[in-house]
Each structure stands twice: as C-alpha cells, then as structure tokens.
PDB file of C-alpha atoms in Angstrom:
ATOM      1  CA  UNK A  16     119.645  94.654 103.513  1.00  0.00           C
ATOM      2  CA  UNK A  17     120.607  96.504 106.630  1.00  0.00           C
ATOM      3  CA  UNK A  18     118.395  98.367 108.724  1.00  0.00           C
ATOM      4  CA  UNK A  19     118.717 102.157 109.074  1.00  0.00           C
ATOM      5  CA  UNK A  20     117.803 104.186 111.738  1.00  0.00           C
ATOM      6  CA  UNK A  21     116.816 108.378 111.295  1.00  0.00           C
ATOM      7  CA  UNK A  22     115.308 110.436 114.004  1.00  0.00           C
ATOM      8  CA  UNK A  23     111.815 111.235 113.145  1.00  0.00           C
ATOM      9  CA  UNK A  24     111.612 114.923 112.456  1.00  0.00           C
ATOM     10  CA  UNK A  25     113.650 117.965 112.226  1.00  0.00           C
ATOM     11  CA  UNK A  26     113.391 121.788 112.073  1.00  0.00           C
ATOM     12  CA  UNK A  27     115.381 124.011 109.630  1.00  0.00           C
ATOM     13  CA  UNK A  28     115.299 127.455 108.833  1.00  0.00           C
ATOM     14  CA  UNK A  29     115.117 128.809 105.454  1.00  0.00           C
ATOM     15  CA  UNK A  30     118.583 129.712 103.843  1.00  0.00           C
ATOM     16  CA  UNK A  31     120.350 127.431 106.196  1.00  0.00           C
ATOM     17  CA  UNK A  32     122.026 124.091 106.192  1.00  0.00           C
ATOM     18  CA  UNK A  33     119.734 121.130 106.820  1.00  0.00           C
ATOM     19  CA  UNK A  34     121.905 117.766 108.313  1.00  0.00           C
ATOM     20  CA  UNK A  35     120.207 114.534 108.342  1.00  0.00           C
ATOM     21  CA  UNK A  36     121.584 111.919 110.104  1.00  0.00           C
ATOM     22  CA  UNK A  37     121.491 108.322 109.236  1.00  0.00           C
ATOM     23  CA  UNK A  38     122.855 105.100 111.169  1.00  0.00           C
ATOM     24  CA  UNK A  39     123.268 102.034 109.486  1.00  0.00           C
ATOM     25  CA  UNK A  40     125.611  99.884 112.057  1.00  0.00           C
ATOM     26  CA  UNK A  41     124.848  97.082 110.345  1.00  0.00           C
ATOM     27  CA  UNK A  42     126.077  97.860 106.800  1.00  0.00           C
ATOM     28  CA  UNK A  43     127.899  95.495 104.725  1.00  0.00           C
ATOM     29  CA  UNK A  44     131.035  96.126 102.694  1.00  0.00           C
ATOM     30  CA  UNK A  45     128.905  95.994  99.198  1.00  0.00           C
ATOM     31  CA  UNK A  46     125.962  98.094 100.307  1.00  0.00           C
ATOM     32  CA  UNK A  47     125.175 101.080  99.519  1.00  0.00           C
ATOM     33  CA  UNK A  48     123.754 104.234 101.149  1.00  0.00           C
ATOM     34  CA  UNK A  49     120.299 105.747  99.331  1.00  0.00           C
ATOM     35  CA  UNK A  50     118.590 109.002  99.911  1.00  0.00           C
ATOM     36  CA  UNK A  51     114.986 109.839  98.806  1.00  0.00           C
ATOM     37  CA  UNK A  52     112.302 112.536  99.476  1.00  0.00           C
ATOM     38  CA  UNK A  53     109.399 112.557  99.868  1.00  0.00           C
ATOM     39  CA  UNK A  54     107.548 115.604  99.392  1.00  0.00           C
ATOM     40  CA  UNK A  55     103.222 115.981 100.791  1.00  0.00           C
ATOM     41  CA  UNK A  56     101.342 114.060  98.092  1.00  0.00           C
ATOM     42  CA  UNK A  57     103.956 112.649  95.568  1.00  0.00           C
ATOM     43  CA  UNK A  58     105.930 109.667  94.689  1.00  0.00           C
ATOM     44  CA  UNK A  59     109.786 109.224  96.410  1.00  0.00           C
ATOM     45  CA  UNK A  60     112.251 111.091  94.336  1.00  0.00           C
ATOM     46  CA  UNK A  61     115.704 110.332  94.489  1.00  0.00           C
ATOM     47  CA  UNK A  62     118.284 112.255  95.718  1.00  0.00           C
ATOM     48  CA  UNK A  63     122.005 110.619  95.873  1.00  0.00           C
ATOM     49  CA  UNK A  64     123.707 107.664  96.729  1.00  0.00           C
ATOM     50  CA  UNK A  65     127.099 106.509  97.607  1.00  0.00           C
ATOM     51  CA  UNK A  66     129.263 103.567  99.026  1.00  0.00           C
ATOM     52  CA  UNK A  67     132.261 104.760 100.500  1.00  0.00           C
ATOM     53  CA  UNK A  68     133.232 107.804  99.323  1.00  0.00           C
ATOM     54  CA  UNK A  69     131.763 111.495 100.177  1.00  0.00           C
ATOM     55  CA  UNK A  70     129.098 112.471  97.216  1.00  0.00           C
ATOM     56  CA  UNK A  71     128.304 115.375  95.615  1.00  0.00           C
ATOM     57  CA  UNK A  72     125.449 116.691  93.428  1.00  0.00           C
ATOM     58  CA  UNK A  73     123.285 119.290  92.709  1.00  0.00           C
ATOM     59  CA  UNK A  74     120.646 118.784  95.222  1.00  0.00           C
ATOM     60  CA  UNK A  75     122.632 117.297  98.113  1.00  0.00           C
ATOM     61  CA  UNK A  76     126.209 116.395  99.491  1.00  0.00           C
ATOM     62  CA  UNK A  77     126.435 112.997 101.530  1.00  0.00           C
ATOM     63  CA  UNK A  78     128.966 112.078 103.989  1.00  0.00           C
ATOM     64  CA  UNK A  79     129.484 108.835 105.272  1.00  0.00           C
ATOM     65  CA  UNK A  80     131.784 108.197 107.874  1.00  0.00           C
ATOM     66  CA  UNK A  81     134.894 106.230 107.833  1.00  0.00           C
ATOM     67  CA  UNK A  82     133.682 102.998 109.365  1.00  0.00           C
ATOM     68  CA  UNK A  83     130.153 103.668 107.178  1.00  0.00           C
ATOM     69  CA  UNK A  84     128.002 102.884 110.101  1.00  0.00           C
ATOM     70  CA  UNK A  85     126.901 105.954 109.960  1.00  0.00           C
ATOM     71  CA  UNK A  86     125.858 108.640 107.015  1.00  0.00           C
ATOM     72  CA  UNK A  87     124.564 112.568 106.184  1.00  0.00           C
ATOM     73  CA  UNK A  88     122.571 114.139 104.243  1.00  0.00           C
ATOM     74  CA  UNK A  89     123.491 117.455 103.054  1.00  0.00           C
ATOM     75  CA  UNK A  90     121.205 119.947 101.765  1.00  0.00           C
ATOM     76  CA  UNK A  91     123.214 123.214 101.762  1.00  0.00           C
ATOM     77  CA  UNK A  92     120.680 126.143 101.302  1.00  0.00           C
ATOM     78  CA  UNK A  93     117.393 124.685 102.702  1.00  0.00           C
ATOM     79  CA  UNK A  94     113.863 126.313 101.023  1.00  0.00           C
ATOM     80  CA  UNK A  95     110.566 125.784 101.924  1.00  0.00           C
ATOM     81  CA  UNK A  96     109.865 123.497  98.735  1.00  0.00           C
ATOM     82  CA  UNK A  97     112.624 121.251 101.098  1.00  0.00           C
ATOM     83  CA  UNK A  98     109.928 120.276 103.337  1.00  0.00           C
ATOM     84  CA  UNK A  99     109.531 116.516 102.905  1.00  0.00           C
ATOM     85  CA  UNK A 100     109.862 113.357 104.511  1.00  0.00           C
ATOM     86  CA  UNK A 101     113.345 111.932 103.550  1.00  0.00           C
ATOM     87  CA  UNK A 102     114.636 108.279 103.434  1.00  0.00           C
ATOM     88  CA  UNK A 103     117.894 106.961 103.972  1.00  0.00           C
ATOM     89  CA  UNK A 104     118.243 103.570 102.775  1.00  0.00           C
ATOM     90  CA  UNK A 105     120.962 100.831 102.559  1.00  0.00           C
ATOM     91  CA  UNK A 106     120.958  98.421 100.109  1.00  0.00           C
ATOM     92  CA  UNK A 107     122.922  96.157  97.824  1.00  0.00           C
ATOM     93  CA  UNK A 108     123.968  96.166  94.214  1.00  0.00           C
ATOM     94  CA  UNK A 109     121.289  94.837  92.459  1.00  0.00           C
ATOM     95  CA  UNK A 110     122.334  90.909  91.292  1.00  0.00           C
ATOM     96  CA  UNK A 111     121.128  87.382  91.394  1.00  0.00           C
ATOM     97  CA  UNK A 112     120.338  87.308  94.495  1.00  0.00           C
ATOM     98  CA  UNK A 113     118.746  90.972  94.789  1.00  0.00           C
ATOM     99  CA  UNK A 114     115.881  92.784  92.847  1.00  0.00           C
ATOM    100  CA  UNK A 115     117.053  96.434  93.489  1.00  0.00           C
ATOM    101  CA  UNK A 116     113.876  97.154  95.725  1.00  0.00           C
ATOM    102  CA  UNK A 117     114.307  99.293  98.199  1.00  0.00           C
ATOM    103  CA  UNK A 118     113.241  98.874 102.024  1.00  0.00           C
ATOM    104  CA  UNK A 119     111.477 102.257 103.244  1.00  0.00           C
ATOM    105  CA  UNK A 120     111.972 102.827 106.889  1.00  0.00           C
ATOM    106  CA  UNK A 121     109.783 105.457 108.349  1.00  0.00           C
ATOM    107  CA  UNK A 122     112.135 108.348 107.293  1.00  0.00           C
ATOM    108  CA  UNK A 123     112.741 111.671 109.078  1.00  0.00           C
ATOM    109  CA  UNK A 124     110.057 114.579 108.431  1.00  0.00           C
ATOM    110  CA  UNK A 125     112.068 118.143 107.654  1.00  0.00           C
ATOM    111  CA  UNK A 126     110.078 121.298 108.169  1.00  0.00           C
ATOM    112  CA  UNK A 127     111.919 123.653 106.473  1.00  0.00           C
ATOM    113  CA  UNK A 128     110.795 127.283 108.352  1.00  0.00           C
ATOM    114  CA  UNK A 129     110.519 130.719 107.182  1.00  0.00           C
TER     115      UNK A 129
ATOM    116  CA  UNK B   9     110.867 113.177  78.849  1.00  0.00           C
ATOM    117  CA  UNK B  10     108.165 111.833  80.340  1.00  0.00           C
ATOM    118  CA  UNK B  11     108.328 110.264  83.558  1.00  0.00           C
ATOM    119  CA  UNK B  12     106.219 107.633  84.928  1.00  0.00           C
ATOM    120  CA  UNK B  13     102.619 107.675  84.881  1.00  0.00           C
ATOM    121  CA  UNK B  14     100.093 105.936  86.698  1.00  0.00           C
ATOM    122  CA  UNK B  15      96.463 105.845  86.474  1.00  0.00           C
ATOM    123  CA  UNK B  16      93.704 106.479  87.663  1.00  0.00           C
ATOM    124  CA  UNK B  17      95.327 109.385  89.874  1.00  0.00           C
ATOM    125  CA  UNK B  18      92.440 108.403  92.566  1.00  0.00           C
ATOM    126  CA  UNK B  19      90.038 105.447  92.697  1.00  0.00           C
ATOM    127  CA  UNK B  20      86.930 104.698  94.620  1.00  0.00           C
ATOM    128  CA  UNK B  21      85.523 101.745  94.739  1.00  0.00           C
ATOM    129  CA  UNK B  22      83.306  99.929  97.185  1.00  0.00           C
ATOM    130  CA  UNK B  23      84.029  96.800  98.963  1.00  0.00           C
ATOM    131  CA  UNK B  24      84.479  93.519  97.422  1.00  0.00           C
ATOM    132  CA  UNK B  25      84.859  94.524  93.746  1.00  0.00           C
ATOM    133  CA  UNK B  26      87.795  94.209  91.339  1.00  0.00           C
ATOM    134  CA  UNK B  27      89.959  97.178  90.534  1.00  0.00           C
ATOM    135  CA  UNK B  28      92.886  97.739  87.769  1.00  0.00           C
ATOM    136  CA  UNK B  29      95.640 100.312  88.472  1.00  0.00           C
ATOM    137  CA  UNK B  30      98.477 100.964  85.737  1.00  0.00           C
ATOM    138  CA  UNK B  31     101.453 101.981  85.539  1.00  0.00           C
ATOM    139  CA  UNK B  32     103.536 103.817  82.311  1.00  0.00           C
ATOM    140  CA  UNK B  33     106.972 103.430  82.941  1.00  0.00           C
ATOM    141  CA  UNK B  34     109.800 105.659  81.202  1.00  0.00           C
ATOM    142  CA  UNK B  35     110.494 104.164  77.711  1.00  0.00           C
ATOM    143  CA  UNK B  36     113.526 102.003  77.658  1.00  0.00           C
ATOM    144  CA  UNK B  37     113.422 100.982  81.640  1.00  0.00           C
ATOM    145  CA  UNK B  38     112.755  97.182  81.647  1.00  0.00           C
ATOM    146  CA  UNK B  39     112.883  96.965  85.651  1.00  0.00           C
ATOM    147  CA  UNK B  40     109.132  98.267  87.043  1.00  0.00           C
ATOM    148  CA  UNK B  41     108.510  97.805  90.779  1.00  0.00           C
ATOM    149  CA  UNK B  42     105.531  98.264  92.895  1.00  0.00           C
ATOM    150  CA  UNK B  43     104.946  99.471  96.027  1.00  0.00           C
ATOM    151  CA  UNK B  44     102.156 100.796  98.519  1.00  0.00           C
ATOM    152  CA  UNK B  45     101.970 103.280 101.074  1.00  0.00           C
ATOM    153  CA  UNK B  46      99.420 102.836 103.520  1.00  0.00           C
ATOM    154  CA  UNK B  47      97.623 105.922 105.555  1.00  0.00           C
ATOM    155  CA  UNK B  48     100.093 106.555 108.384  1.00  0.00           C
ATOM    156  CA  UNK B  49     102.566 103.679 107.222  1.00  0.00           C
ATOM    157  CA  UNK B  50     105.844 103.284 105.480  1.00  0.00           C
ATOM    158  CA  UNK B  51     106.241 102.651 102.023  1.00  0.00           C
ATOM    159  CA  UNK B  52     106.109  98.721 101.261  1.00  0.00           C
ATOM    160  CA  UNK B  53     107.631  97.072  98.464  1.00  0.00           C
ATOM    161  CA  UNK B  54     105.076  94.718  96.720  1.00  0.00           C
ATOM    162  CA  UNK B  55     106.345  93.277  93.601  1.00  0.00           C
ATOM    163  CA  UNK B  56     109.199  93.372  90.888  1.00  0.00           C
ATOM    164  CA  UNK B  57     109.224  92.999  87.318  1.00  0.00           C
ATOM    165  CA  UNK B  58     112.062  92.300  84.749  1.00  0.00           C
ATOM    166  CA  UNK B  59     110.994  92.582  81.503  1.00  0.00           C
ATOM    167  CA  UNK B  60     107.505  91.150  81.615  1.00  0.00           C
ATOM    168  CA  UNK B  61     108.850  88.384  84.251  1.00  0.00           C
ATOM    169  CA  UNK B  62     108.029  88.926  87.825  1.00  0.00           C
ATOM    170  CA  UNK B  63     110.696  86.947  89.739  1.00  0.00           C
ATOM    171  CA  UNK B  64     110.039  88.748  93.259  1.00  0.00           C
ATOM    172  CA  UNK B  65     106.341  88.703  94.247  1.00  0.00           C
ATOM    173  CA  UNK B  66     107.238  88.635  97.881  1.00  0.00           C
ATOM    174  CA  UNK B  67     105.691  92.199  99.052  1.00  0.00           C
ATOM    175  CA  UNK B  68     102.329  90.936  97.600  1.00  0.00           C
ATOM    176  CA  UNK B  69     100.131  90.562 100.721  1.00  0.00           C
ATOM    177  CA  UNK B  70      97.779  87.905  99.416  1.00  0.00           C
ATOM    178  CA  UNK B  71      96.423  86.293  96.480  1.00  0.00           C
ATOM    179  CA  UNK B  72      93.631  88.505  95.779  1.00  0.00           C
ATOM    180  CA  UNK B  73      96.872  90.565  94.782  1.00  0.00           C
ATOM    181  CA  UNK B  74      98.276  90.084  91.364  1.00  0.00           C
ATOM    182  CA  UNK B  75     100.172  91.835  88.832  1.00  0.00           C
ATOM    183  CA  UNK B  76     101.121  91.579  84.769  1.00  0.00           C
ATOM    184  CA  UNK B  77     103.433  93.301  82.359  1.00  0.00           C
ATOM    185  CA  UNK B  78     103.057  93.358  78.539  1.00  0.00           C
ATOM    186  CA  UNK B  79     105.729  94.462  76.341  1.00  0.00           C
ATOM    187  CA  UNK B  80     108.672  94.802  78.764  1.00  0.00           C
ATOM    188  CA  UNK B  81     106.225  98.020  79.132  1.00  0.00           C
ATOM    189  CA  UNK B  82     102.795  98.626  80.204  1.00  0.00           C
ATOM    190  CA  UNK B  83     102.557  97.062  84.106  1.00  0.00           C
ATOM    191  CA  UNK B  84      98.480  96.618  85.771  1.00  0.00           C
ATOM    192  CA  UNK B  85      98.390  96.052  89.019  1.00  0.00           C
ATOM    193  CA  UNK B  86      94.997  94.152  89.769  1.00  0.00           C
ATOM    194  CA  UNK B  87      93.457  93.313  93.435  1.00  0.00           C
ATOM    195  CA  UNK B  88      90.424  91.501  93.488  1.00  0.00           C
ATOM    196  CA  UNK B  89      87.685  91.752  96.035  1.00  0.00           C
ATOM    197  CA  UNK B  90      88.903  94.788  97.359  1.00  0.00           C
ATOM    198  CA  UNK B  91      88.915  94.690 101.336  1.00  0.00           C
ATOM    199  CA  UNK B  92      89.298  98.569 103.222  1.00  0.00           C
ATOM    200  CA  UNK B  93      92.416  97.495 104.355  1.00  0.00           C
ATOM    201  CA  UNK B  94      93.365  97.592 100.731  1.00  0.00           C
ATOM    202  CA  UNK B  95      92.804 101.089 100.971  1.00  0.00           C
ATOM    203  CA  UNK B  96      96.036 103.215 100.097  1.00  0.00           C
ATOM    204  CA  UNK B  97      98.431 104.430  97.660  1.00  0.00           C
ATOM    205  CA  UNK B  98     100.136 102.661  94.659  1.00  0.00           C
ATOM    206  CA  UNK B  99     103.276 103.654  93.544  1.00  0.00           C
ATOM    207  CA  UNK B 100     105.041 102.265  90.752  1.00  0.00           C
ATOM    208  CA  UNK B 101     108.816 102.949  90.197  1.00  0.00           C
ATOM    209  CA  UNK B 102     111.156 102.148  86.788  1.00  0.00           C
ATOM    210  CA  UNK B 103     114.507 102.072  86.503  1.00  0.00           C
ATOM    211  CA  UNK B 104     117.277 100.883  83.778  1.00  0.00           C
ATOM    212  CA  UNK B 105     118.113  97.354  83.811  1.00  0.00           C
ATOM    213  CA  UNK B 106     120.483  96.734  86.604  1.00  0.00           C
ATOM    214  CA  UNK B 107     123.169  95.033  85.740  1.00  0.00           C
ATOM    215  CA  UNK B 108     125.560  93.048  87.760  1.00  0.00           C
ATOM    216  CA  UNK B 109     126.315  95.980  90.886  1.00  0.00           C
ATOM    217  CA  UNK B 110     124.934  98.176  89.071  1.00  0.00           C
ATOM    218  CA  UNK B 111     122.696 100.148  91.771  1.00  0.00           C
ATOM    219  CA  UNK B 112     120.201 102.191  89.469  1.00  0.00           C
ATOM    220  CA  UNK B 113     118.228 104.554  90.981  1.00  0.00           C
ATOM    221  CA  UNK B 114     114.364 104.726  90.619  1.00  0.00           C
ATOM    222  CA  UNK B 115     112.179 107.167  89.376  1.00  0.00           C
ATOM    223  CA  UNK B 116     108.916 107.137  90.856  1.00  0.00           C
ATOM    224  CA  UNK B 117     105.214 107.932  89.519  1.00  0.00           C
ATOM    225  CA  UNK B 118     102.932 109.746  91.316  1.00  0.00           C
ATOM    226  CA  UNK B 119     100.983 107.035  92.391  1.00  0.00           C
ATOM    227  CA  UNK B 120      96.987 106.300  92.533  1.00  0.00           C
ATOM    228  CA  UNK B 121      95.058 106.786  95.740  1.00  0.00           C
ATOM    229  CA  UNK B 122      92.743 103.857  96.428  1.00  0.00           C
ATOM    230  CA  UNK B 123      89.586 104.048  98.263  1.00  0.00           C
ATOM    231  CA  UNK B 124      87.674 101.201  99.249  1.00  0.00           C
ATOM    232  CA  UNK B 125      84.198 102.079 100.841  1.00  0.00           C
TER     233      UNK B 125
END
C-alpha cells in the first residue's frame, strides 16, 4: 500500500475551517484514500474515504486532486471535541491478495483552539 | 447498536506471566483485526481474522503472540510471558465481510491498556 505523508500538527480556531493535507505520490490507480481520528484515549474512528472523486459527508468533505497524489481533509466548522490526531491512509480494495488492514502512519495532531 | 467491546479496559500484570485480552465485535461483522499502539508509537497492525480463520498473522511480533476466534465471533488475543516491551494498547477493529473491492470501513473498540511491571 502506498505511503502517505501529513505534517505533524496543526492549529485551528474554533468555528473555522480545519484543512489537512495529505500526499500520497505513490498511489495506485485502485487505491483508495482513508481518513481516521483519533481522539486522547480512544480507538480510531472513521471518518470518509474516497478514490477519485471529491466526498462528502456529515463529518468531513475530502478532496483529492486530479492526479490523486495528493488529498484533503475537510472539516468545515472545527470544535474543540475536533481535537485529535487524524490519519490519512491509502490502501487497496480488500481481495485475495489484501486483508483490508490498514497501515497507520504517524498522523497529524489538530488542536482545535478557543 | 453496540459497538465493539474489548476487555479488560486496563490490565496489569507483572513480568513473565500470561495474559488474555478479548475482543466483542459488532454482531454480523465476520472480519476482526488487531492492532497495538505502543506509548509514543503509531498504531501497528498485528493480525487478521476471517471468520474464525486467521490468514494474515504478519503484524504478530513473535511467538509468545497468538490469537483465536470462536464462532466467526468472540476474538482473545493471548501473549505469553509478558515482556515490558509488551506494554501498550490493544485495539481490536470489525468490519463487514469485504468482498471483492469492496473497501469496508472499520469500527474500532476502545482498546485495553496493558501494563507489564
């Protein structure tokens, strides 16, 4: 699976738009792009995925550019209970040859500010 | 619904002796997965069940480590003569069974802190 690369923290404020970046050069045409949090003290939760097309639900938007070497994550109207450590992670469909799990980078830390 | 569950939430135990964690996954998901997150380290993928087969045991860092499911249900992770590098947390994830490029997301319990002394 290909290797993604986040930056390791960020800063939002409260009420504002929170963009995390993702690059995943390497991607393959049947990969997808993953998104988990992490909030202090509990298991990854999932937050969207997508292969080629922009995504939309109702915790997060994700674009991923043309070429898909590179995605974001969108959370539109950051809160405090946003304050996590989030994971973007490429992966393939699962099949013979894959078991689905997924390859945890280190992730980038959001502090979400009052 | 329920989600998954995992017990015990924490675990201390001292050095050399056997422990059991276990994992509840949500009714009806027949893949289960393991994983560990180590004090200051990523989350590592340890094992993967389908059904009560295992056919990915690569994560599992050595054979002290091993792992059983019962009834396409139930999953115990088991490591035996703990060491204190052992010493972490234990998440287990479920998901539906993922069919041909299907990608099926996991849901995640909340994990059980291990403590080896």
């Amino acid at each position: 699976d290909a290797k993604t690369t986040q930056p390791t923290s960020m800063d939002c404020a409260e009420g504002r738009a929170a963009n995390l970046p993702c690059n995943h050069s390497t991607i393959s045409g049947n990969e997808y792009v993953y998104w988990y949090r992490q909030i202090h003290s509990q298991g990854p939760q999932y937050i969207i995925h997508g292969l080629k097309n922009n995504e939309t639900n109702e915790m997060a938007s994700l674009i991923i550019t043309e070429d898909r070497k590179s995605s974001t994550l969108i959370l539109p109207h950051a809160t405090l209970r946003d304050t996590a450590v989030y994971y973007c992670i490429v992966r393939r469909p699962h099949g013979s040859s894959n078991t689905g799990k997924l390859i945890f980078g280190q992730g980038t830390t959001l502090q979400v500010k009052p | 619904g329920a989600g998954v569950s995992q017990s015990p939430s924490n675990k201390v135990t001292e050095k050399g002796k056997d422990v059991e964690l276990r994992c509840d996954p949500i009714s009806g998901h027949t893949a289960l997965y393991w994983y560990r997150q180590s004090l200051g380290q990523g989350l590592e993928f340890l094992i993967y069940f389908q059904g009560n087969s295992a056919p990915d045991k690569s994560g599992l860092p050595s054979d002290r480590f091993s792992a059983e499911r019962t009834g396409g249900s139930v999953s115990t992770l088991t490591i035996q003569r703990t060491q204190q590098e052992d010493s972490a947390v234990y998440l287990c994830a479920s998901s539906l069974f993922p069919g041909q490029g299907d990608p099926r997301e996991q849901f995640f319990g909340p994990g059980t802190r291990l403590t080896v002394l």
